[in-house]
Amino acid sequence: MMTIKKRGRIKSLTAGRPPTARKPKSISRKATKTLINSHHLLEKKKAQAIAKGDRDAEAEIETEIAALGGIEKYQLASLQGQRLDRGGDSSRVLMEWLKPAESTLLAPTGTRLKMLEVGALSTTNECSRSGIFDVERIDLNSQSEGITQQDFMERPLPKDDFERFDIISLSLVLNFVPDAIGRGVMLLRTLDFLKQPSMKCSSELRGLFPSLFMVLPAPCVTNSRYMNESHLESIMNTLGYVKTRSKITQKLVYYLWVRESIIVSPLTTFKKVELRSGHSRNNFAVVLRGSSG
């Protein structure tokens, strides 16, 4: 495998995805949606202010966030949205996709597949209860036993294949990275933690692993000025991923990207290019910097 030069400083995810709460109380669906959307908008404005070095604007936005109840109230809303009775466990979609191979995955071989769940909210979601995976869960500010407090962007690199994973889950994580370059760095970094493609496993499992399970808010792909389905697929293909499963709902898009090849040097550059026009578009983007980027 050729070494790829990864440009750009790896940024801490603490600038994006807020931590979770310890003991959530019930919030109505409408209040949950309103709070989360308001917080996302303010965090976006804050990131822009920081990028411009505008400390006055940054302080003003911090005051607005505090007026909404701060991180604690946001944590409550985020965790509430993950409740099973709200349809919030995204890993249920993954388990639906794996169901045809369930008999193979549950075979008594003595070893289970290894999963790294980034931004974990719960130790009792569908993939955790499936019996298929040994799950390692990390989050920026874990408040639950069984979830390690760790920033994926600062996680020590694996020393060998034993420390790598068969699957990584990035459910509503990539969209919290505060800038397009950082998102590209995160996607590139997933390759360091995934096992390499192998011909040793069955053809059934080769079509599923090693893989990246990724969930994004649907507008990131369906209504972005700088992203659409084909553009995202081109970026992922450049990283050696192939889309084997996908699902889109009104709110979310789900993908299973299987790592089928090793990336080669030089890495193709993907810049921030307008793909859709219109004032109603959002600015979600992913930038990959190649050797000349």
Backbone as numpy.savetxt, mean C-alpha at the origin, in Angstrom:
# Nx Ny Nz CAx CAy CAz Cx Cy Cz
20.91 -11.19 -10.49 20.06 -10.00 -10.49 20.94 -8.76 -10.49
20.67 -7.84 -11.39 21.49 -6.65 -11.49 21.06 -5.63 -10.46
22.02 -4.90 -9.94 21.71 -3.89 -8.92 21.15 -2.64 -9.58
20.05 -2.15 -9.08 19.42 -0.95 -9.62 19.71 0.21 -8.71
20.17 1.28 -9.25 20.45 2.48 -8.45 19.14 3.18 -8.16
18.82 3.29 -6.89 17.55 3.88 -6.49 17.79 5.33 -6.07
17.30 6.23 -6.87 17.56 7.62 -6.61 16.48 8.22 -5.74
16.84 9.28 -5.10 15.88 9.97 -4.26 15.92 9.44 -2.84
15.84 10.32 -1.89 15.91 9.93 -0.48 14.64 9.18 -0.09
14.81 8.08 0.62 13.66 7.33 1.11 13.03 8.11 2.25
11.77 8.47 2.07 11.10 9.29 3.06 10.31 8.43 4.04
10.26 8.89 5.26 9.50 8.19 6.27 8.01 8.30 5.96
7.27 7.22 6.17 5.84 7.23 5.92 5.08 8.02 6.96
5.76 8.44 8.02 5.06 9.20 9.05 4.54 10.52 8.52
5.05 10.94 7.37 4.55 12.17 6.75 3.22 11.94 6.07
2.83 10.70 5.93 1.59 10.39 5.23 0.57 9.69 6.07
0.71 8.36 6.21 -0.33 7.56 6.84 -0.33 7.73 8.35
-1.42 8.20 8.94 -1.50 8.36 10.40 -1.62 7.02 11.10
-1.32 7.00 12.42 -1.40 5.75 13.19 -2.84 5.35 13.47
-2.99 4.17 14.06 -4.32 3.68 14.38 -4.67 3.94 15.83
-5.90 3.66 16.16 -6.38 3.91 17.52 -6.40 2.63 18.33
-6.44 2.78 19.64 -6.45 1.62 20.51 -7.86 1.10 20.76
-8.77 1.97 21.14 -10.12 1.53 21.49 -11.14 2.37 20.73
-11.50 1.95 19.50 -12.42 2.74 18.71 -13.84 2.70 19.24
-14.52 3.82 19.10 -15.93 3.89 19.41 -16.68 4.01 18.10
-17.99 3.78 18.13 -18.76 3.78 16.91 -18.97 5.19 16.37
-18.78 5.34 15.05 -19.05 6.58 14.36 -19.92 6.24 13.17
-20.86 7.11 12.82 -21.74 6.85 11.70 -20.95 6.81 10.40
-21.50 6.15 9.39 -20.84 6.07 8.09 -20.56 7.46 7.52
-21.57 8.32 7.59 -21.45 9.67 7.02 -20.36 10.46 7.73
-20.35 10.38 9.06 -19.34 11.11 9.83 -17.94 10.57 9.56
-17.84 9.25 9.43 -16.56 8.62 9.12 -16.01 9.12 7.79
-16.86 9.09 6.76 -16.43 9.52 5.43 -16.03 10.99 5.41
-16.84 11.83 6.05 -16.56 13.27 6.07 -15.24 13.57 6.76
-15.01 12.92 7.90 -13.79 13.16 8.67 -12.55 12.70 7.90
-12.61 11.51 7.32 -11.48 10.98 6.57 -11.16 11.86 5.36
-12.20 12.25 4.62 -11.97 13.09 3.44 -11.37 14.44 3.81
-11.89 15.04 4.89 -11.38 16.33 5.34 -9.92 16.22 5.77
-9.62 15.15 6.49 -8.25 14.94 6.95 -7.30 14.74 5.78
-7.73 13.93 4.78 -6.89 13.69 3.61 -6.58 15.00 2.88
-7.60 15.85 2.74 -7.41 17.12 2.05 -6.41 18.01 2.80
-6.54 18.06 4.12 -5.65 18.87 4.92 -4.22 18.33 4.90
-4.08 17.01 4.94 -2.75 16.41 4.88 -2.08 16.71 3.54
-2.89 16.73 2.47 -2.36 17.05 1.15 -1.86 18.50 1.12
-2.67 19.41 1.68 -2.28 20.82 1.72 -1.04 21.02 2.60
-0.98 20.24 3.67 0.18 20.34 4.57 1.45 19.90 3.84
1.37 18.79 3.08 2.53 18.31 2.34 3.00 19.35 1.32
2.03 20.04 0.70 2.37 21.09 -0.27 3.06 22.25 0.42
2.56 22.62 1.61 3.16 23.72 2.36 4.59 23.38 2.78
4.79 22.14 3.22 6.12 21.69 3.62 7.08 21.74 2.44
6.59 21.28 1.26 7.42 21.27 0.06 7.84 22.68 -0.34
6.96 23.65 -0.08 7.25 25.04 -0.42 8.04 25.76 0.67
8.17 25.10 1.83 8.86 25.74 2.94 8.04 26.83 3.60
6.72 26.76 3.42 5.81 27.78 3.98 5.40 27.36 5.39
6.13 27.79 6.38 5.88 27.37 7.76 4.60 27.97 8.33
4.25 29.17 7.90 3.01 29.79 8.38 1.80 28.98 7.92
1.81 28.60 6.64 0.70 27.80 6.11 0.66 26.44 6.78
1.83 25.86 7.01 1.90 24.56 7.69 1.29 24.63 9.08
1.63 25.69 9.83 1.09 25.85 11.18 -0.42 26.06 11.15
-0.90 26.81 10.17 -2.34 27.06 10.04 -3.09 25.76 9.76
-2.52 24.94 8.89 -3.16 23.66 8.56 -3.14 22.72 9.76
-2.05 22.73 10.52 -1.97 21.93 11.74 -3.09 22.32 12.71
-3.39 23.60 12.77 -4.48 24.08 13.63 -5.82 23.55 13.14
-6.01 23.52 11.82 -7.26 22.99 11.26 -7.40 21.50 11.54
-6.28 20.78 11.45 -6.32 19.34 11.74 -6.68 19.10 13.20
-6.09 19.91 14.07 -6.40 19.80 15.51 -7.86 20.10 15.78
-8.43 21.04 15.03 -9.84 21.40 15.22 -10.78 20.26 14.83
-10.31 19.39 13.94 -11.11 18.22 13.55 -11.02 17.09 14.58
-10.15 17.28 15.57 -9.96 16.24 16.57 -8.59 15.61 16.49
-7.77 16.11 15.56 -6.40 15.63 15.45 -6.30 14.20 14.97
-5.10 13.65 15.13 -4.82 12.29 14.69 -5.71 11.27 15.39
-6.00 11.53 16.66 -6.80 10.56 17.44 -8.17 10.35 16.81
-8.82 11.45 16.40 -10.15 11.31 15.81 -10.05 10.65 14.45
-8.98 10.96 13.72 -8.78 10.32 12.41 -8.56 8.82 12.58
-7.77 8.45 13.59 -7.53 7.04 13.89 -8.85 6.30 14.10
-9.72 6.92 14.86 -11.00 6.32 15.18 -11.82 6.09 13.91
-11.83 7.09 13.03 -12.58 6.97 11.79 -11.98 5.91 10.88
-10.65 5.86 10.79 -9.98 4.88 9.94 -10.26 3.45 10.40
-10.15 3.23 11.70 -10.38 1.90 12.24 -11.84 1.50 12.08
-12.74 2.49 12.24 -14.17 2.22 12.07 -14.46 1.76 10.65
-13.79 2.38 9.68 -14.00 2.00 8.29 -13.50 0.61 7.96
-12.64 0.05 8.82 -12.11 -1.29 8.61 -12.98 -2.38 9.23
-14.02 -1.98 9.95 -14.88 -2.98 10.60 -15.54 -3.89 9.58
-15.67 -5.15 9.92 -16.25 -6.12 9.00 -17.68 -5.76 8.60
-18.45 -5.19 9.53 -19.83 -4.86 9.20 -19.91 -3.62 8.33
-18.77 -2.97 8.07 -18.71 -1.85 7.13 -18.09 -2.30 5.81
-17.80 -3.59 5.69 -17.16 -4.09 4.48 -15.73 -3.64 4.34
-15.07 -3.39 5.48 -13.77 -2.75 5.44 -12.56 -3.66 5.39
-12.71 -4.97 5.51 -11.55 -5.87 5.51 -11.16 -6.18 4.07
-10.19 -5.46 3.55 -9.80 -5.63 2.15 -9.21 -7.01 1.88
-8.68 -7.66 2.93 -8.06 -8.97 2.71 -9.08 -10.03 2.31
-10.36 -9.75 2.51 -11.39 -10.70 2.06 -11.34 -10.88 0.54
-11.02 -9.81 -0.18 -10.91 -9.90 -1.64 -9.74 -10.80 -2.02
-8.62 -10.63 -1.34 -7.46 -11.49 -1.58 -7.82 -12.95 -1.35
-8.49 -13.23 -0.26 -8.83 -14.62 0.05 -9.82 -15.20 -0.96
-10.68 -14.38 -1.53 -11.57 -14.84 -2.60 -10.76 -15.26 -3.82
-9.75 -14.49 -4.13 -8.90 -14.81 -5.28 -8.09 -16.07 -5.06
-7.75 -16.36 -3.81 -6.93 -17.53 -3.51 -7.76 -18.80 -3.31
-9.06 -18.64 -3.26 -9.93 -19.79 -2.94 -9.76 -20.98 -3.89
-9.61 -20.78 -5.21 -9.42 -21.93 -6.10 -8.18 -22.76 -5.77
-7.19 -22.14 -5.14 -5.95 -22.86 -4.79 -5.90 -23.22 -3.32
-7.03 -23.11 -2.64 -7.07 -23.30 -1.19 -6.57 -24.67 -0.76
-6.97 -25.73 -1.49 -6.56 -27.08 -1.10 -5.04 -27.24 -1.15
-4.41 -26.61 -2.14 -2.95 -26.66 -2.25 -2.30 -25.83 -1.16
-2.86 -24.66 -0.91 -2.30 -23.74 0.08 -2.41 -24.28 1.50
-3.45 -25.07 1.75 -3.67 -25.61 3.09 -3.11 -27.01 3.26
-2.43 -27.51 2.24 -1.85 -28.86 2.32 -0.83 -28.91 3.46
-0.79 -30.03 4.19 0.10 -30.16 5.36 1.56 -30.35 4.96
2.17 -29.31 4.44 3.57 -29.40 3.99 4.55 -29.07 5.11
4.02 -28.51 6.21 4.89 -28.16 7.34 5.27 -26.70 7.36
5.14 -26.03 6.23 5.46 -24.60 6.19 4.31 -23.82 5.56
4.09 -22.64 6.09 3.06 -21.78 5.53 3.72 -20.63 4.77
2.97 -20.03 3.88 3.48 -18.89 3.14 3.68 -17.70 4.07
4.67 -16.90 3.77 4.98 -15.74 4.62 4.39 -14.48 4.00
3.66 -13.73 4.83 3.06 -12.47 4.39 3.58 -11.32 5.24
3.89 -10.21 4.58 4.20 -8.96 5.27 3.04 -8.02 5.03
2.34 -7.67 6.11 1.20 -6.76 6.00 1.64 -5.37 6.47
1.79 -4.46 5.53 2.22 -3.10 5.83 0.98 -2.25 6.13
1.05 -1.47 7.21 -0.10 -0.65 7.59 -1.21 -1.49 8.20
-0.84 -2.53 8.93 -1.82 -3.45 9.51 -2.68 -2.74 10.56
-3.96 -3.03 10.53 -4.90 -2.47 11.50 -5.44 -3.52 12.46
-5.38 -4.78 12.05 -6.01 -5.83 12.84 -5.22 -7.12 12.75
-5.31 -7.91 13.82 -4.68 -9.23 13.82 -5.72 -10.32 13.55
-6.96 -9.92 13.28 -8.04 -10.89 13.11 -8.74 -10.74 11.77
-8.05 -10.16 10.78 -8.70 -10.04 9.48 -8.70 -11.38 8.76
-9.26 -11.40 7.56 -9.49 -12.66 6.86 -8.19 -13.43 6.58
-7.16 -12.73 6.14 -5.91 -13.43 5.81 -5.24 -13.98 7.06
-5.42 -13.28 8.19 -4.83 -13.74 9.45 -5.50 -15.00 9.95
-6.80 -15.13 9.67 -7.57 -16.27 10.16 -7.63 -17.43 9.17
-7.01 -17.27 8.01 -7.15 -18.26 6.94 -6.37 -19.55 7.21
-5.29 -19.46 7.99 -4.44 -20.63 8.20 -3.44 -20.83 7.08
-3.46 -19.95 6.07 -2.56 -20.08 4.93 -1.23 -19.38 5.17
-1.28 -18.28 5.92 -0.11 -17.43 6.06 0.45 -17.37 7.48
1.76 -17.22 7.54 2.42 -16.70 8.73 2.56 -15.21 8.47
1.82 -14.41 9.20 1.72 -12.98 8.91 2.61 -12.17 9.85
3.43 -11.31 9.26 4.16 -10.31 10.04 3.50 -8.97 9.76
3.05 -8.33 10.80 2.28 -7.09 10.66 3.09 -5.91 11.17
3.11 -4.83 10.38 3.78 -3.61 10.82 2.88 -2.41 10.58
3.07 -1.39 11.40 2.36 -0.13 11.22 3.20 0.98 11.82
2.98 2.19 11.37 3.79 3.32 11.82 3.71 3.55 13.31
2.50 3.43 13.85 2.30 3.67 15.28 1.34 2.63 15.83
1.81 1.42 15.93 0.96 0.33 16.38 0.44 0.57 17.79
-0.85 0.31 17.96 -1.47 0.38 19.27 -2.04 -0.99 19.66
-1.68 -2.03 18.91 -2.23 -3.36 19.16 -1.12 -4.39 19.28
-1.32 -5.32 20.19 -0.39 -6.43 20.33 -0.46 -7.28 19.06
0.68 -7.68 18.56 0.71 -8.47 17.34 1.01 -7.64 16.11
1.11 -6.32 16.28 1.47 -5.42 15.18 2.72 -4.65 15.60
3.80 -4.86 14.89 5.07 -4.22 15.22 5.08 -2.77 14.75
5.54 -1.87 15.60 5.64 -0.47 15.20 6.90 -0.30 14.35
6.68 -0.04 13.08 7.81 0.05 12.16 7.40 0.76 10.87
8.31 1.56 10.33 8.14 2.22 9.05 8.71 1.31 7.97
7.90 0.91 7.02 8.36 0.02 5.95 9.58 0.59 5.23
9.61 1.92 5.07 10.71 2.55 4.34 12.02 2.52 5.13
11.94 2.21 6.42 13.14 2.13 7.25 13.40 0.72 7.75
12.61 -0.23 7.28 12.78 -1.62 7.70 14.11 -2.15 7.16
14.91 -2.82 8.02 16.18 -3.38 7.56 15.97 -4.35 6.39
16.84 -4.30 5.40 16.72 -5.18 4.25 16.99 -6.63 4.64
16.33 -7.57 3.99 16.53 -8.99 4.30 17.97 -9.41 4.04
18.48 -10.29 4.90 19.83 -10.81 4.72 19.85 -11.97 3.73
18.74 -12.73 3.68 18.66 -13.87 2.79 17.20 -14.16 2.48
16.97 -15.22 1.71 15.61 -15.55 1.28 14.71 -15.95 2.44
15.30 -16.44 3.52 14.51 -16.83 4.68 13.79 -15.62 5.28
14.36 -14.42 5.12 13.77 -13.22 5.67 12.86 -12.50 4.66
12.74 -13.08 3.46 11.85 -12.48 2.46 10.47 -13.11 2.54
9.54 -12.54 1.78 8.13 -12.92 1.90 7.58 -13.43 0.57
6.53 -14.25 0.70 5.82 -14.75 -0.49 4.84 -13.72 -1.00
4.35 -12.87 -0.11 3.37 -11.86 -0.50 3.48 -10.66 0.44
3.32 -9.48 -0.12 3.28 -8.24 0.66 1.92 -7.59 0.44
1.33 -7.12 1.50 0.05 -6.41 1.42 0.27 -4.93 1.64
-0.12 -4.13 0.65 -0.12 -2.66 0.76 -1.55 -2.21 0.56
-2.35 -2.32 1.60 -3.76 -1.94 1.52 -3.95 -0.53 2.04
-4.28 0.39 1.14 -4.45 1.81 1.47 -3.21 2.36 2.17
-2.07 2.04 1.59 -0.78 2.50 2.10 -0.10 3.43 1.10
-0.03 2.99 -0.16 0.68 3.77 -1.18 0.11 5.18 -1.32
-1.20 5.31 -1.18 -1.83 6.63 -1.33 -1.49 7.58 -0.18
-0.96 7.05 0.93 -0.58 7.90 2.05 0.86 8.40 1.96
1.65 7.84 1.03 2.99 8.36 0.81 2.82 9.77 0.24
3.49 10.78 0.82 3.15 12.17 0.52 3.53 12.70 -0.86
4.37 11.98 -1.62 4.72 12.50 -2.94 4.93 11.38 -3.94
4.88 11.75 -5.22 4.92 10.78 -6.31 6.23 10.01 -6.37
7.35 10.70 -6.12 8.66 10.02 -6.14 8.73 8.99 -5.02
8.24 9.36 -3.84 8.24 8.43 -2.71 7.42 7.19 -2.98
6.33 7.34 -3.73 5.50 6.17 -4.07 6.26 5.22 -4.99
7.00 5.81 -5.94 7.81 4.97 -6.82 8.89 4.23 -6.05
9.52 4.92 -5.10 10.55 4.30 -4.27 9.95 3.16 -3.45
8.73 3.37 -2.93 8.09 2.31 -2.13 7.83 1.08 -2.99
7.30 1.25 -4.18 7.02 0.11 -5.05 8.31 -0.62 -5.41
9.36 0.13 -5.68 10.66 -0.49 -5.98 11.19 -1.25 -4.77
10.94 -0.72 -3.59 11.43 -1.33 -2.36 10.73 -2.65 -2.05
9.50 -2.83 -2.53 8.81 -4.10 -2.28 9.60 -5.27 -2.85
10.36 -5.03 -3.92 11.13 -6.11 -4.55 12.23 -6.63 -3.63
12.73 -5.76 -2.75 13.78 -6.19 -1.82 13.25 -7.20 -0.80
11.95 -7.14 -0.54 11.37 -7.97 0.52 10.60 -9.17 0.00
10.39 -9.24 -1.31 9.71 -10.38 -1.90 10.71 -11.43 -2.36
10.32 -12.68 -2.27 11.13 -13.75 -2.84 11.15 -13.59 -4.36
12.19 -14.10 -4.98 12.30 -14.03 -6.42 11.44 -15.11 -7.06
11.03 -14.89 -8.31 10.25 -15.91 -9.02 11.00 -17.24 -9.05
10.27 -18.32 -8.90 10.89 -19.64 -8.85 10.10 -20.65 -9.66
10.80 -21.54 -10.30 10.15 -22.61 -11.07 9.95 -23.86 -10.22
10.37 -23.80 -8.95 10.31 -24.98 -8.09 8.90 -25.27 -7.61
8.07 -24.22 -7.43 6.72 -24.45 -6.92 5.79 -24.86 -8.06
4.59 -25.31 -7.72 3.63 -25.76 -8.71 3.20 -24.61 -9.61
2.74 -24.95 -10.81 2.29 -23.91 -11.74 1.12 -23.13 -11.17
0.31 -23.81 -10.35 -0.84 -23.15 -9.72 -0.38 -22.03 -8.80
0.65 -22.31 -8.00 1.14 -21.30 -7.07 2.02 -20.26 -7.76
2.67 -20.65 -8.87 3.49 -19.68 -9.61 2.62 -18.57 -10.17
1.35 -18.86 -10.40 0.43 -17.84 -10.91 -0.11 -16.94 -9.83
0.32 -17.17 -8.56 -0.19 -16.38 -7.44 0.92 -15.75 -6.60
2.11 -16.38 -6.59 3.20 -15.93 -5.72 4.53 -16.03 -6.46
5.52 -15.22 -6.04 5.47 -14.15 -5.05 4.67 -12.97 -5.60
4.01 -12.22 -4.72 3.08 -11.22 -5.21 2.92 -10.04 -4.27
2.31 -9.01 -4.82 1.99 -7.78 -4.09 0.50 -7.56 -4.17
-0.16 -7.57 -3.02 -1.59 -7.26 -2.94 -1.70 -5.77 -2.63
-2.32 -5.03 -3.53 -2.37 -3.58 -3.39 -3.79 -3.07 -3.50
-4.15 -2.20 -2.56 -5.47 -1.58 -2.56 -5.29 -0.07 -2.54
-6.05 0.61 -3.40 -6.01 2.06 -3.48 -7.43 2.61 -3.51
-7.61 3.85 -3.07 -8.90 4.51 -3.32 -9.13 4.55 -4.83
-10.32 4.20 -5.28 -10.60 4.13 -6.72 -10.24 5.40 -7.48
-10.52 6.60 -6.94 -10.19 7.81 -7.69 -8.72 7.98 -8.01
-7.83 7.31 -7.27 -6.40 7.37 -7.57 -6.11 6.86 -8.98
-6.95 5.94 -9.45 -6.76 5.35 -10.77 -7.82 5.84 -11.77
-9.05 6.01 -11.30 -10.15 6.33 -12.21 -10.35 7.83 -12.45
-9.77 8.67 -11.58 -10.03 10.10 -11.73 -8.78 10.95 -11.50
-7.62 10.37 -11.70 -6.38 11.11 -11.50 -5.94 11.81 -12.79
-5.34 12.93 -12.61 -4.78 13.69 -13.73 -3.54 12.97 -14.29
-2.85 12.22 -13.43 -1.56 11.65 -13.81 -1.52 10.12 -13.76
-2.65 9.47 -13.56 -2.66 8.02 -13.44 -3.93 7.45 -14.05
-3.77 6.32 -14.74 -4.92 5.52 -15.17 -4.50 4.06 -15.12
-5.40 3.17 -15.47 -5.15 1.74 -15.35 -3.95 1.28 -16.18
-3.90 1.71 -17.42 -2.81 1.25 -18.30 -1.47 1.82 -17.87
-1.46 3.05 -17.37 -0.21 3.66 -16.92 0.32 2.94 -15.67
-0.59 2.62 -14.75 -0.18 1.88 -13.55 0.37 0.52 -13.94
-0.28 -0.13 -14.89 0.17 -1.45 -15.32 1.55 -1.37 -15.97
1.81 -0.31 -16.73 3.12 -0.14 -17.35 4.22 0.02 -16.30
3.92 0.79 -15.25 4.87 0.99 -14.16 5.17 -0.34 -13.48
4.11 -1.08 -13.17 4.28 -2.35 -12.46 5.01 -3.38 -13.34
4.71 -3.40 -14.64 5.40 -4.32 -15.55 6.89 -4.04 -15.59
7.25 -2.76 -15.53 8.66 -2.37 -15.52 9.38 -2.94 -14.29
8.64 -3.07 -13.19 9.21 -3.62 -11.95 9.19 -5.15 -11.93
8.70 -5.75 -13.00 8.66 -7.20 -13.07 7.35 -7.81 -12.61
6.37 -6.96 -12.31 5.06 -7.43 -11.86 4.10 -7.61 -13.03
3.23 -8.60 -12.91 2.16 -8.82 -13.88 0.83 -8.86 -13.14
-0.14 -8.14 -13.63 -1.45 -8.11 -12.98 -2.19 -9.41 -13.28
-2.51 -10.16 -12.23 -3.23 -11.42 -12.41 -4.67 -11.36 -11.92
-4.95 -10.44 -11.01 -6.30 -10.25 -10.51 -6.54 -8.76 -10.28
-7.77 -8.32 -10.50 -8.12 -6.94 -10.17 -9.62 -6.85 -9.95
-9.98 -5.87 -9.16 -11.40 -5.64 -8.86 -11.57 -4.15 -8.58
-12.63 -3.57 -9.11 -12.90 -2.17 -8.86 -14.31 -2.00 -8.30
-14.42 -1.22 -7.25 -15.72 -0.87 -6.68 -15.84 0.64 -6.75
-16.93 1.16 -6.24 -17.13 2.60 -6.27 -16.05 3.32 -5.48
-15.56 2.68 -4.41 -14.61 3.34 -3.52 -13.17 2.88 -3.67
-12.97 1.60 -4.02 -11.62 1.03 -3.98 -11.27 0.26 -5.24
-9.95 0.16 -5.50 -9.44 -0.75 -6.53 -8.50 -1.74 -5.84
-8.62 -3.01 -6.23 -7.82 -4.08 -5.64 -7.00 -4.73 -6.74
-5.74 -5.04 -6.43 -4.87 -5.69 -7.41 -4.06 -6.80 -6.77
-3.80 -7.84 -7.54 -2.81 -8.83 -7.17 -1.76 -8.82 -8.29
-0.58 -8.32 -7.95 0.53 -8.22 -8.89 1.52 -9.35 -8.58
1.70 -10.25 -9.52 2.63 -11.37 -9.32 3.99 -11.00 -9.90
5.03 -11.25 -9.12 6.39 -10.98 -9.57 6.84 -12.11 -10.49
6.94 -11.83 -11.77 7.25 -12.87 -12.74 8.65 -12.76 -13.33
9.28 -11.61 -13.16 10.61 -11.46 -13.73 11.45 -10.52 -12.88
12.75 -10.56 -13.10 13.70 -9.70 -12.40 13.90 -8.44 -13.23
13.85 -7.28 -12.60 14.04 -6.05 -13.36 15.48 -5.95 -13.84
15.62 -5.32 -14.99 16.94 -5.18 -15.59 17.33 -3.70 -15.62
18.62 -3.48 -15.70 19.16 -2.12 -15.76 19.39 -1.75 -17.23
19.09 -0.51 -17.64 18.60 0.58 -16.80 17.08 0.51 -16.59
16.64 0.95 -15.42 15.22 0.98 -15.11 14.54 2.08 -15.91
13.40 1.74 -16.52 12.65 2.73 -17.29 12.16 3.85 -16.39
12.27 5.08 -16.88 11.81 6.24 -16.12 10.35 6.53 -16.43
9.57 6.78 -15.39 8.18 7.21 -15.55 8.03 8.56 -14.85
7.76 9.58 -15.64 7.62 10.92 -15.08 6.16 11.25 -14.81
5.94 12.38 -14.18 4.60 12.86 -13.89 4.06 13.55 -15.14
3.22 12.86 -15.90 2.71 13.36 -17.17 1.18 13.38 -17.12
0.60 14.46 -17.60 -0.87 14.57 -17.57 -1.48 13.58 -18.56
-2.39 12.77 -18.05 -3.10 11.78 -18.86 -4.55 12.14 -19.06
-5.09 12.91 -18.12 -6.47 13.39 -18.20 -6.48 14.87 -17.85
-7.32 15.63 -18.52 -7.47 17.04 -18.19 -8.77 17.24 -17.43
-8.92 18.42 -16.86 -10.16 18.72 -16.14 -9.90 19.16 -14.72
-10.70 20.13 -14.26 -10.51 20.70 -12.93 -10.92 19.73 -11.81
-11.73 18.72 -12.14 -12.22 17.81 -11.10 -11.25 16.67 -10.81
-10.13 16.61 -11.52 -9.18 15.51 -11.34 -8.35 15.69 -10.07
-7.93 14.55 -9.48 -6.98 14.62 -8.36 -5.57 14.47 -8.91
-4.57 14.62 -8.07 -3.18 14.66 -8.52 -2.36 13.43 -8.13
-3.04 12.31 -7.87 -2.31 11.09 -7.52 -1.38 10.71 -8.68
-0.14 10.41 -8.33 0.85 10.04 -9.35 1.90 9.14 -8.74
2.59 8.40 -9.61 3.74 7.59 -9.21 4.87 7.92 -10.18
6.03 8.25 -9.64 7.19 8.56 -10.46 8.27 7.51 -10.21
8.78 6.93 -11.27 9.92 6.00 -11.19 11.12 6.67 -11.82
12.21 6.71 -11.10 13.43 7.32 -11.63 14.40 6.24 -12.07
14.67 6.21 -13.36 15.63 5.27 -13.88 17.04 5.78 -13.68
18.01 5.11 -14.32 19.41 5.49 -14.12 19.71 6.87 -14.66
18.85 7.36 -15.58 19.06 8.69 -16.14 18.01 9.67 -15.66
17.13 9.21 -14.71 16.02 10.04 -14.23 16.40 10.91 -13.09
